[in-house]
Coordinates of C-alpha atoms in Angstrom, one line a residue:
Chain V
M1 CA 129.3 27.5 105.0
L2 CA 130.4 30.8 103.4
D3 CA 133.2 29.2 101.6
D4 CA 133.7 27.9 98.1
L5 CA 135.0 31.3 97.0
T6 CA 135.5 32.3 93.4
E7 CA 139.1 33.0 92.3
A8 CA 138.3 36.7 92.2
E9 CA 136.9 36.6 95.8
R10 CA 139.9 34.7 97.1
K11 CA 142.2 37.4 95.6
A12 CA 140.0 40.2 97.0
L13 CA 139.8 38.8 100.5
A14 CA 143.6 38.2 100.5
Q15 CA 144.1 41.9 100.1
C16 CA 141.4 43.3 102.5
R17 CA 139.8 42.6 105.8
H18 CA 136.6 40.8 106.4
A19 CA 134.2 39.9 109.2
V20 CA 131.5 37.3 109.5
L21 CA 128.4 38.8 111.1
G22 CA 124.9 37.9 111.9
A23 CA 125.5 34.5 113.3
D24 CA 123.5 35.3 116.5
Q25 CA 121.6 38.3 115.2
P26 CA 120.7 37.9 111.6
L27 CA 120.2 40.9 109.3
R28 CA 116.5 41.5 108.7
L29 CA 116.3 42.4 105.1
D30 CA 113.7 44.7 103.6
C31 CA 112.2 41.7 101.7
G32 CA 111.5 40.1 105.0
V33 CA 114.3 37.4 104.9
D34 CA 116.6 37.0 107.8
L35 CA 120.2 36.8 106.5
G36 CA 122.9 35.3 108.7
P37 CA 125.6 34.5 109.0
Y38 CA 127.0 36.8 106.3
R39 CA 130.4 38.0 105.4
V40 CA 131.4 41.6 105.0
A41 CA 134.6 42.5 103.1
Y42 CA 136.1 45.9 103.8
Q43 CA 139.2 47.9 103.5
T44 CA 140.6 50.6 105.8
Y45 CA 143.2 53.3 105.5
G46 CA 144.7 55.3 108.4
T47 CA 144.1 54.9 112.2
L48 CA 141.1 55.4 114.4
N49 CA 142.0 58.1 116.9
A50 CA 141.7 57.6 120.7
S51 CA 138.4 59.5 120.9
K52 CA 137.1 57.6 117.8
T53 CA 136.0 60.8 116.1
N54 CA 137.9 60.6 112.8
A55 CA 136.2 57.7 111.0
V56 CA 135.1 58.3 107.4
L57 CA 133.0 55.8 105.6
I58 CA 133.3 55.8 101.8
C59 CA 130.3 54.2 100.1
H60 CA 131.3 52.7 96.7
P61 CA 129.2 53.0 93.5
L62 CA 127.7 50.1 91.5
T63 CA 130.8 48.7 89.8
C64 CA 133.6 49.9 92.2
D65 CA 134.5 48.2 95.4
Q66 CA 136.4 48.4 98.7
F67 CA 139.7 49.0 96.9
V68 CA 139.5 52.7 97.0
A69 CA 143.1 53.8 97.0
E70 CA 145.3 50.9 96.1
R71 CA 146.1 48.7 93.2
H72 CA 143.1 46.4 92.5
P73 CA 143.8 42.7 93.2
I74 CA 142.0 41.6 90.0
T75 CA 142.4 44.3 87.5
G76 CA 145.8 45.7 88.7
K77 CA 144.4 49.2 88.1
E78 CA 144.9 52.2 90.5
G79 CA 142.3 52.6 93.2
W80 CA 139.0 54.1 91.9
W81 CA 139.1 57.1 94.2
D82 CA 142.9 57.5 94.2
S83 CA 142.5 61.2 93.3
L84 CA 140.7 61.8 96.5
V85 CA 142.1 59.4 99.1
G86 CA 145.8 59.1 100.0
P87 CA 148.7 61.0 101.6
G88 CA 148.4 64.7 100.9
K89 CA 145.0 64.2 99.3
V90 CA 141.6 65.6 100.5
L91 CA 141.0 62.4 102.5
D92 CA 144.4 61.8 104.0
P93 CA 144.8 58.6 106.0
A94 CA 147.1 60.7 108.3
H95 CA 144.0 62.5 109.6
Y96 CA 141.2 60.1 109.0
Y97 CA 140.3 56.4 109.6
I98 CA 138.9 55.6 106.2
V99 CA 136.6 52.6 105.8
C100 CA 135.1 51.3 102.6
V101 CA 132.8 48.2 102.7
N102 CA 132.0 46.0 99.8
V103 CA 128.2 46.2 99.6
L104 CA 125.8 43.4 100.3
G105 CA 125.0 41.5 97.1
H106 CA 128.3 42.4 95.5
C107 CA 131.1 40.1 94.3
M108 CA 134.3 41.2 96.0
G109 CA 134.1 39.2 99.2
T110 CA 130.9 40.4 100.8
T111 CA 128.0 37.9 100.8
G112 CA 125.9 38.0 97.6
P113 CA 124.5 35.6 95.0
L114 CA 128.0 34.0 94.7
A115 CA 127.8 32.8 98.3
H116 CA 126.2 29.6 99.6
D117 CA 122.9 29.5 101.4
P118 CA 123.8 28.3 104.9
A119 CA 120.5 26.5 105.2
S120 CA 120.9 24.3 102.1
G121 CA 124.6 24.5 101.5
E122 CA 123.8 25.3 97.8
P123 CA 125.0 28.4 96.0
W124 CA 122.5 31.2 96.3
N125 CA 122.6 32.4 92.7
L126 CA 119.1 33.8 92.0
R127 CA 117.8 32.4 95.2
F128 CA 119.7 35.0 97.1
P129 CA 117.2 37.5 98.6
V130 CA 116.8 40.8 96.7
V131 CA 118.7 43.4 98.8
T132 CA 118.1 47.1 99.1
I133 CA 120.3 50.2 99.7
G134 CA 118.8 50.1 103.2
D135 CA 120.1 46.5 103.7
M136 CA 123.5 47.5 102.5
V137 CA 123.6 50.3 105.0
R138 CA 122.4 48.2 107.9
A139 CA 125.1 45.6 107.1
Q140 CA 127.7 48.5 107.1
A141 CA 126.3 49.7 110.5
A142 CA 126.6 46.1 111.9
L143 CA 130.2 46.1 110.8
L144 CA 130.9 49.4 112.5
D145 CA 129.3 48.0 115.7
H146 CA 131.7 45.0 115.3
L147 CA 134.6 47.3 114.9
G148 CA 133.6 49.5 117.8
I149 CA 133.1 52.7 115.8
P150 CA 130.3 54.6 117.5
D151 CA 129.8 57.2 114.8
L152 CA 131.2 58.6 111.6
F153 CA 132.8 62.0 111.1
C154 CA 131.8 61.7 107.4
V155 CA 129.9 59.4 105.1
I156 CA 130.7 60.1 101.5
G157 CA 129.9 58.5 98.2
G158 CA 128.9 59.2 94.6
S159 CA 126.1 57.7 92.5
M160 CA 124.9 54.5 94.3
G161 CA 127.4 55.5 97.0
G162 CA 125.5 58.8 97.3
M163 CA 122.3 56.8 97.8
Q164 CA 123.9 54.9 100.7
V165 CA 125.0 58.3 102.2
L166 CA 121.4 59.5 102.1
E167 CA 120.2 56.3 103.6
W168 CA 122.8 56.5 106.3
A169 CA 121.8 60.1 107.1
A170 CA 118.1 59.2 107.2
S171 CA 118.4 55.9 109.1
F172 CA 121.3 56.6 111.5
P173 CA 121.3 60.4 111.9
G174 CA 123.0 60.2 115.3
R175 CA 125.9 58.3 113.8
V176 CA 126.6 60.7 110.9
F177 CA 128.3 63.9 111.7
S178 CA 128.6 65.0 108.1
A179 CA 127.3 63.6 104.9
V180 CA 128.5 64.1 101.3
P181 CA 126.1 62.6 98.7
I182 CA 127.6 63.3 95.2
A183 CA 125.9 62.9 91.8
C184 CA 123.0 61.0 93.1
A185 CA 119.2 61.2 93.8
A186 CA 116.7 60.4 96.5
H187 CA 115.1 57.9 94.2
H188 CA 116.0 56.1 91.0
S189 CA 114.2 57.8 88.0
A190 CA 112.1 55.9 85.5
Q191 CA 114.8 56.5 82.8
N192 CA 117.5 55.0 85.1
I193 CA 115.4 52.0 85.9
A194 CA 114.8 51.6 82.2
F195 CA 118.5 51.5 81.4
H196 CA 119.1 49.0 84.2
E197 CA 116.3 46.8 82.9
V198 CA 118.0 46.8 79.4
G199 CA 121.2 45.6 81.1
R200 CA 119.5 42.9 83.1
Q201 CA 117.6 41.6 80.1
A202 CA 120.8 41.4 78.2
I203 CA 122.3 39.2 80.9
M204 CA 119.2 37.0 81.2
A205 CA 118.9 36.7 77.4
D206 CA 122.4 35.2 77.2
P207 CA 122.0 31.4 76.9
E208 CA 125.1 30.9 79.1
W209 CA 123.3 32.6 82.0
K210 CA 121.3 29.3 82.6
G211 CA 118.7 30.9 84.9
G212 CA 121.5 32.2 87.1
D213 CA 123.1 28.8 87.7
Y214 CA 126.0 29.4 85.2
R215 CA 128.7 28.5 87.7
Q216 CA 127.3 25.0 88.2
H217 CA 127.2 24.7 84.4
Q218 CA 130.7 26.1 84.2
T219 CA 129.6 28.8 81.8
V220 CA 129.8 32.6 81.9
P221 CA 127.1 34.9 80.5
A222 CA 129.9 37.1 79.2
R223 CA 128.1 38.6 76.2
G224 CA 125.1 39.5 78.2
L225 CA 127.1 41.1 80.9
A226 CA 129.3 42.9 78.4
V227 CA 126.2 44.4 76.7
A228 CA 124.8 45.5 80.1
R229 CA 128.1 47.2 80.8
M230 CA 128.2 48.9 77.3
T231 CA 124.7 50.3 77.8
A232 CA 125.4 51.5 81.3
H233 CA 128.8 53.0 80.3
I234 CA 127.1 55.3 77.8
T235 CA 124.9 56.7 80.6
Y236 CA 128.1 57.5 82.6
L237 CA 129.4 59.8 79.9
S238 CA 128.1 62.9 78.2
E239 CA 127.4 63.6 74.6
Q240 CA 130.2 66.2 74.6
A241 CA 132.6 63.8 76.2
L242 CA 131.9 61.1 73.6
Q243 CA 132.1 63.6 70.8
R244 CA 135.4 65.0 72.0
K245 CA 137.0 61.7 72.7
F246 CA 135.9 59.8 69.6
G247 CA 133.8 61.9 67.2
R248 CA 133.3 59.8 64.1
S249 CA 136.9 58.5 64.1
L250 CA 137.5 55.1 62.6
Q251 CA 139.3 52.3 64.4
N252 CA 142.5 51.0 62.7
R253 CA 141.2 51.8 59.3
D254 CA 140.9 54.7 56.8
V255 CA 137.6 53.8 55.1
L256 CA 134.4 52.3 56.3
G257 CA 134.5 48.5 56.3
F258 CA 130.9 48.0 55.1
S259 CA 130.6 45.3 57.8
F260 CA 129.5 45.1 61.4
D261 CA 133.0 45.0 62.8
A262 CA 133.9 47.9 65.2
D263 CA 134.5 50.4 62.4
F264 CA 134.2 53.4 64.8
Q265 CA 136.5 54.1 67.7
V266 CA 133.5 54.5 70.0
E267 CA 132.4 51.0 69.2
S268 CA 135.8 49.5 69.8
Y269 CA 136.0 51.5 73.1
L270 CA 132.6 50.2 74.3
R271 CA 133.4 46.6 73.3
H272 CA 136.6 46.9 75.3
Q273 CA 134.7 48.3 78.3
G274 CA 132.3 45.4 78.0
S275 CA 134.8 42.6 77.7
T276 CA 137.1 43.8 80.6
F277 CA 134.1 44.2 82.9
V278 CA 133.3 40.5 82.5
D279 CA 136.7 39.6 84.0
R280 CA 136.0 41.5 87.3
F281 CA 132.2 41.4 87.8
D282 CA 129.7 38.7 88.4
A283 CA 126.6 38.7 86.2
N284 CA 124.1 37.8 89.0
S285 CA 125.7 40.4 91.3
Y286 CA 125.0 42.9 88.5
L287 CA 121.3 42.0 88.6
Y288 CA 121.1 42.4 92.4
I289 CA 123.0 45.6 92.7
T290 CA 121.1 47.3 89.9
R291 CA 117.9 46.2 91.4
A292 CA 118.9 47.7 94.8
M293 CA 119.4 51.0 93.0
D294 CA 116.0 50.7 91.2
Y295 CA 114.2 50.1 94.5
F296 CA 115.8 53.1 96.2
D297 CA 113.2 55.7 97.2
L298 CA 114.0 57.6 100.3
A299 CA 110.8 59.6 100.4
G300 CA 108.6 56.6 99.4
A301 CA 109.7 54.8 102.5
R302 CA 108.7 57.8 104.6
G303 CA 105.2 58.8 103.7
G304 CA 106.2 60.3 100.3
V305 CA 107.7 63.4 102.0
L306 CA 111.4 63.6 101.5
A307 CA 111.9 66.2 104.2
N308 CA 110.6 63.5 106.7
A309 CA 113.9 61.6 106.1
F310 CA 115.9 64.5 107.5
K311 CA 113.6 65.8 110.3
G312 CA 115.6 67.0 113.3
S313 CA 118.9 66.0 111.6
A314 CA 122.0 67.6 113.1
T315 CA 124.1 66.2 110.3
R316 CA 126.1 68.7 108.1
F317 CA 125.3 68.0 104.5
C318 CA 127.3 68.9 101.4
L319 CA 125.8 67.9 98.0
M320 CA 127.5 68.1 94.7
S321 CA 126.3 67.6 91.2
F322 CA 127.8 68.0 87.7
T323 CA 126.4 70.1 84.9
S324 CA 126.7 67.4 82.2
D325 CA 125.4 64.5 84.3
W326 CA 122.2 63.3 82.7
L327 CA 122.0 60.1 84.7
F328 CA 121.7 62.0 88.0
P329 CA 121.0 65.6 86.9
T330 CA 121.4 68.6 89.1
R331 CA 117.7 68.8 89.4
E332 CA 117.6 65.7 91.5
S333 CA 120.3 67.0 93.9
R334 CA 118.3 70.2 94.2
E335 CA 115.2 68.2 95.2
I336 CA 117.3 66.8 98.1
V337 CA 118.5 70.3 99.0
H338 CA 114.8 71.6 99.1
A339 CA 113.9 68.7 101.4
L340 CA 116.9 69.4 103.7
N341 CA 115.9 73.1 103.8
A342 CA 112.4 72.2 104.7
A343 CA 113.9 70.2 107.6
A344 CA 116.0 73.2 108.5
A345 CA 119.1 71.0 108.1
N346 CA 122.6 72.3 107.7
V347 CA 123.2 72.0 104.0
S348 CA 125.7 73.2 101.3
F349 CA 125.1 72.5 97.6
V350 CA 127.5 73.0 94.8
E351 CA 126.9 72.3 91.1
I352 CA 130.2 71.8 89.3
E353 CA 130.8 72.8 85.7
S354 CA 132.1 69.7 83.9
D355 CA 131.4 68.2 80.5
K356 CA 132.5 64.7 81.6
G357 CA 129.0 63.5 82.5
H358 CA 128.1 61.3 85.5
D359 CA 131.7 59.9 85.6
A360 CA 133.0 63.3 86.6
F361 CA 132.8 62.4 90.3
L362 CA 135.5 59.7 89.7
L363 CA 137.8 62.0 87.7
D364 CA 140.2 64.8 88.5
E365 CA 137.7 67.6 89.2
P366 CA 139.6 70.3 91.1
E367 CA 136.4 72.2 92.0
M368 CA 135.0 69.1 93.6
F369 CA 138.2 68.6 95.6
R370 CA 138.3 72.3 96.7
T371 CA 134.6 72.2 97.8
L372 CA 135.1 69.0 99.7
S373 CA 138.3 70.1 101.3
G374 CA 136.6 73.3 102.5
F375 CA 133.5 71.5 103.7
L376 CA 135.5 68.9 105.6
K377 CA 137.8 71.6 107.2
G378 CA 134.7 73.5 108.4
A379 CA 133.1 70.2 109.7
A380 CA 136.4 69.1 111.4
A381 CA 136.6 72.5 113.2
V382 CA 133.1 72.0 114.6
R383 CA 133.9 68.4 115.5
G384 CA 137.1 69.5 117.2
L385 CA 139.3 67.3 115.0
G386 CA 142.1 69.8 115.2
A387 CA 144.1 71.0 112.2
V388 CA 143.2 69.0 109.1
S389 CA 145.1 70.0 106.0
Chain C
M1 CA 139.5 86.2 108.7
N2 CA 140.4 89.5 110.4
A3 CA 139.9 91.6 107.3
P4 CA 137.4 94.4 107.9
I5 CA 134.0 93.9 106.2
R6 CA 131.9 96.4 104.4
V7 CA 130.4 99.1 106.7
D8 CA 126.8 98.0 106.1
L9 CA 127.7 94.4 106.8
Q10 CA 129.4 95.4 110.0
L11 CA 126.3 97.2 111.1
I12 CA 124.2 94.1 110.3
A13 CA 126.7 91.9 112.2
D14 CA 126.5 94.2 115.2
M15 CA 122.7 93.6 115.3
V16 CA 123.0 89.8 115.5
E17 CA 123.2 88.3 119.0
P18 CA 126.0 85.8 119.5
G19 CA 125.2 82.1 119.4
T20 CA 122.1 82.5 117.3
R21 CA 120.9 81.0 114.0
A22 CA 121.0 83.2 110.9
L23 CA 120.3 82.9 107.2
D24 CA 122.1 85.3 104.8
V25 CA 120.1 85.6 101.6
G26 CA 122.3 86.7 98.8
C27 CA 125.5 86.0 100.8
G28 CA 127.9 86.8 97.9
D29 CA 131.4 85.6 98.8
G30 CA 130.3 84.9 102.4
A31 CA 132.1 87.8 104.1
L32 CA 129.3 88.5 106.5
M33 CA 128.7 84.8 107.2
A34 CA 132.4 84.2 107.9
Y35 CA 132.4 87.1 110.3
L36 CA 129.3 85.9 112.1
V37 CA 130.7 82.3 112.4
N38 CA 134.1 83.4 113.6
F39 CA 133.4 86.3 115.9
K40 CA 129.8 85.6 117.1
R41 CA 129.6 81.8 117.1
V42 CA 126.5 82.1 114.9
D43 CA 125.1 79.0 113.2
A44 CA 125.1 80.7 109.8
R45 CA 123.6 79.5 106.5
G46 CA 123.7 81.2 103.2
M47 CA 121.9 81.4 99.9
E48 CA 123.5 82.8 96.8
L49 CA 122.5 83.1 93.2
S50 CA 125.9 82.9 91.5
Q51 CA 127.4 79.5 91.4
A52 CA 130.9 80.9 91.7
G53 CA 129.9 82.6 94.9
V54 CA 128.4 79.4 96.3
N55 CA 131.4 77.4 95.4
A56 CA 133.8 79.9 97.0
C57 CA 131.7 80.0 100.2
V58 CA 131.5 76.2 100.6
A59 CA 135.3 75.9 99.8
N60 CA 135.7 78.2 102.8
G61 CA 133.7 75.9 105.1
L62 CA 130.5 77.9 105.0
S63 CA 127.1 76.2 104.6
V64 CA 125.7 77.8 101.4
I65 CA 123.3 76.6 98.7
Q66 CA 122.5 78.1 95.3
G67 CA 119.1 79.8 95.4
D68 CA 117.4 83.2 95.3
A69 CA 115.2 85.1 97.6
D70 CA 112.1 85.0 95.4
A71 CA 112.1 81.3 94.7
D72 CA 113.7 79.5 97.6
L73 CA 112.7 81.1 100.9
G74 CA 109.4 79.2 100.7
D75 CA 111.3 75.9 101.3
Y76 CA 112.1 76.7 104.9
P77 CA 109.8 76.0 107.8
D78 CA 108.4 78.8 110.1
D79 CA 110.8 80.2 112.7
A80 CA 113.8 78.2 111.3
F81 CA 116.2 81.1 112.1
D82 CA 116.6 83.9 114.6
Y83 CA 117.6 86.3 111.8
V84 CA 117.1 86.3 108.1
I85 CA 119.4 88.8 106.5
L86 CA 119.1 90.4 103.1
S87 CA 121.8 92.9 102.3
Q88 CA 121.6 95.2 99.3
T89 CA 119.4 92.7 97.5
L90 CA 115.8 93.6 98.2
Q91 CA 115.7 96.1 95.3
A92 CA 116.7 93.3 92.9
T93 CA 114.0 90.9 93.9
R94 CA 110.9 90.3 91.8
E95 CA 108.4 90.6 94.7
P96 CA 110.0 92.5 97.5
R97 CA 106.9 92.5 99.6
E98 CA 106.5 88.7 99.4
V99 CA 110.3 88.3 100.1
L100 CA 109.9 90.4 103.3
R101 CA 106.9 88.3 104.3
Q102 CA 108.8 85.1 103.8
M103 CA 111.8 86.4 105.7
L104 CA 109.6 87.2 108.7
R105 CA 108.0 83.8 108.5
V106 CA 111.3 81.9 108.3
G107 CA 113.1 84.2 110.8
K108 CA 112.0 85.6 114.1
R109 CA 113.7 88.8 112.8
A110 CA 114.7 90.2 109.5
I111 CA 117.6 92.5 108.8
V112 CA 117.4 94.4 105.5
S113 CA 119.8 96.9 104.0
F114 CA 119.2 98.8 100.8
P115 CA 120.2 101.9 98.8
N116 CA 118.0 105.0 99.3
F117 CA 116.5 106.1 96.0
A118 CA 115.5 109.5 97.5
H119 CA 119.1 110.4 98.3
W120 CA 119.8 114.0 97.2
Q121 CA 122.3 113.0 94.5
V122 CA 119.7 110.7 93.0
R123 CA 117.1 113.4 93.1
L124 CA 119.5 116.0 91.5
R125 CA 120.6 113.7 88.7
L126 CA 117.0 113.0 87.7
V127 CA 115.6 116.4 88.2
F128 CA 118.4 118.5 86.8
G129 CA 120.3 116.0 84.7
G130 CA 117.2 114.5 83.2
R131 CA 118.9 111.1 83.1
M132 CA 118.5 108.0 85.2
P133 CA 120.7 108.4 88.2
E134 CA 124.1 106.7 88.5
T135 CA 125.7 107.0 92.0
P136 CA 128.3 105.0 93.9
S137 CA 125.6 102.9 95.5
L138 CA 123.6 102.6 92.2
P139 CA 126.4 102.2 89.7
Y140 CA 124.4 100.8 86.8
K141 CA 123.0 102.0 83.5
W142 CA 119.2 101.9 83.2
Y143 CA 119.4 99.1 80.8
D144 CA 121.7 96.8 82.7
T145 CA 120.7 97.3 86.3
P146 CA 119.6 94.4 88.3
N147 CA 117.7 96.8 90.5
I148 CA 114.1 96.5 89.4
H149 CA 112.3 97.6 92.7
L150 CA 114.2 100.6 94.0
C151 CA 112.7 102.4 96.9
S152 CA 113.3 105.3 99.3
I153 CA 113.7 105.0 103.1
D154 CA 110.3 106.5 103.5
D155 CA 108.8 104.0 101.0
F156 CA 110.3 101.2 103.0
R157 CA 108.9 102.5 106.2
A158 CA 105.5 102.8 104.5
L159 CA 105.6 99.2 103.4
C160 CA 106.5 98.1 106.9
R161 CA 103.5 100.0 108.2
D162 CA 101.3 98.5 105.6
M163 CA 102.5 95.0 106.4
G164 CA 102.1 95.5 110.1
V165 CA 105.8 94.9 110.6
R166 CA 107.6 96.4 113.6
I167 CA 110.8 98.3 112.9
E168 CA 113.0 97.6 115.9
R169 CA 116.0 99.5 114.6
A170 CA 116.7 101.8 111.6
I171 CA 120.2 103.0 110.8
V172 CA 120.9 105.5 108.0
L173 CA 124.3 106.0 106.5
N174 CA 125.4 109.0 104.4
S175 CA 127.5 108.8 101.3
K176 CA 130.7 108.5 103.4
S177 CA 129.1 105.5 105.2
H178 CA 128.8 107.4 108.4
R179 CA 125.8 107.0 110.6
I180 CA 123.5 110.0 110.6
Q181 CA 120.8 110.8 113.1
L182 CA 118.2 113.1 111.6
P183 CA 114.5 113.5 111.5
P184 CA 112.9 111.1 108.9
L185 CA 112.4 113.8 106.2
L186 CA 116.0 114.8 106.3
A187 CA 117.3 111.2 106.7
N188 CA 115.4 110.3 103.5
L189 CA 117.3 113.1 101.7
I190 CA 120.8 112.7 103.2
G191 CA 120.9 109.0 103.7
E192 CA 122.5 107.0 100.9
Q193 CA 121.7 103.6 102.4
A194 CA 119.8 102.2 105.3
V195 CA 119.8 99.1 107.5
F196 CA 116.5 98.0 109.2
M197 CA 115.9 95.3 111.7
L198 CA 112.3 94.1 111.6
K199 CA 110.1 91.9 113.7
R200 CA 106.6 90.5 113.1
D201 CA 104.1 92.3 115.2

């Protein structure tokens, strides 16, 4: 009933683990729908220790997935957080049992709009229920139950991953020993919703989208999805980074073409970003995941008072933001810090100097690694995890 | 972690009971916090203005956020800590009285250390030198000093009286950082810095 996989999903599932959950106990989604059974695709690195105290959950951002630290089965590219996860790195599988779960609604093996509705046997497409960050986190918690992992030494993630970290800390405080939300916010801002809406409209305006039923029509809304990616990609960078990388340099030419070809390098770069994205991401999934981010409002769900989300929390928090990130500016991390202080929670907060924009959290940022390494060392000592490099 | 810490920090550390909760406002590089965590099992949190200081602290495993005494103490709930510590920073705050009030709201006790502006060297420099005093504990020029609310030991005692704050302990150090025990009038002349432990009355 969950079958009829896409080629991409087949390749993804061949390279990771998965579990089918919710057959007896469906997942009650925020929209009121009971989802079950549903499949969860995930990847692990390292070994769970005997006392089950060394599990680390990595929450992936919008367009990344469970392939954190290995060659990607579709793109063939290095793992998206290779800089952080691996032997000798800050998150070393020799010390930690690292789990990363493909989020609900995504397209790398976990149930989403690509799957079939078990009731009708038809592909979900746009009939798939709208999921939230909270739903994603509850599906992850169900997987941990299934795997027999009682609690997590650390939950860490950037951007949408950071939203999941906050949701974890608020919804399952007893299962989160330490939490590292990076470059994120407690709610999606109007500007960010606006950018997502542009992306969604681009997809839905593509005639190949066919009201979401493009697979049945054997079409792909490639141009719409590419435009969505191009718009979003700009928000991940900073003006300085774009200027430094491209300036006004021309692409494969010495003079302006007086046409609408990609005269400028920056245009050519964006077009490339757009077209390669189409090969690895599903357009309907993009609609669902961006919607989940738009709906995220940790305080809104708790009487409008963010501090309520962290009341009595014993979790150790470490927040990080980047100076040039205008998608999730430092101000929004600071709001979370204020709320954590108001709840008298244990919190560290570091703003890292970088001109690389929002994407900085995925890049080689030594200050981020140093901060994280120190924070984890301190937390490991309190947790009694022994010597962690 | 066994390196000795500054004398005034050691005095503060000695005032803190083991196993308690403390907030170090203006924690700098985290030397006092690290001492409290390692030797007194204190659940220590820090607040520091300079981002470099914050990053260094967090990289050392300490729980520190960027913030300052004037703006950010208001975030914390009442009685969140057993001690709120402010070392050599009160004179650099915009509203020292409000900062003290907040410290004693957030903490059951406040520990404050500050340079004594009535120290004899300061008096001599101003009276006979006719210039703004520069001393080892006040090493700035008048135009670049962060110290905008300097006070004497007696000024501080007067403020505590005025605020109805109980002084539980007062330690005065001379210019060699030795503890001196003298009547208040002389302490205010000989003392170069002071450490006070305060409690709401």
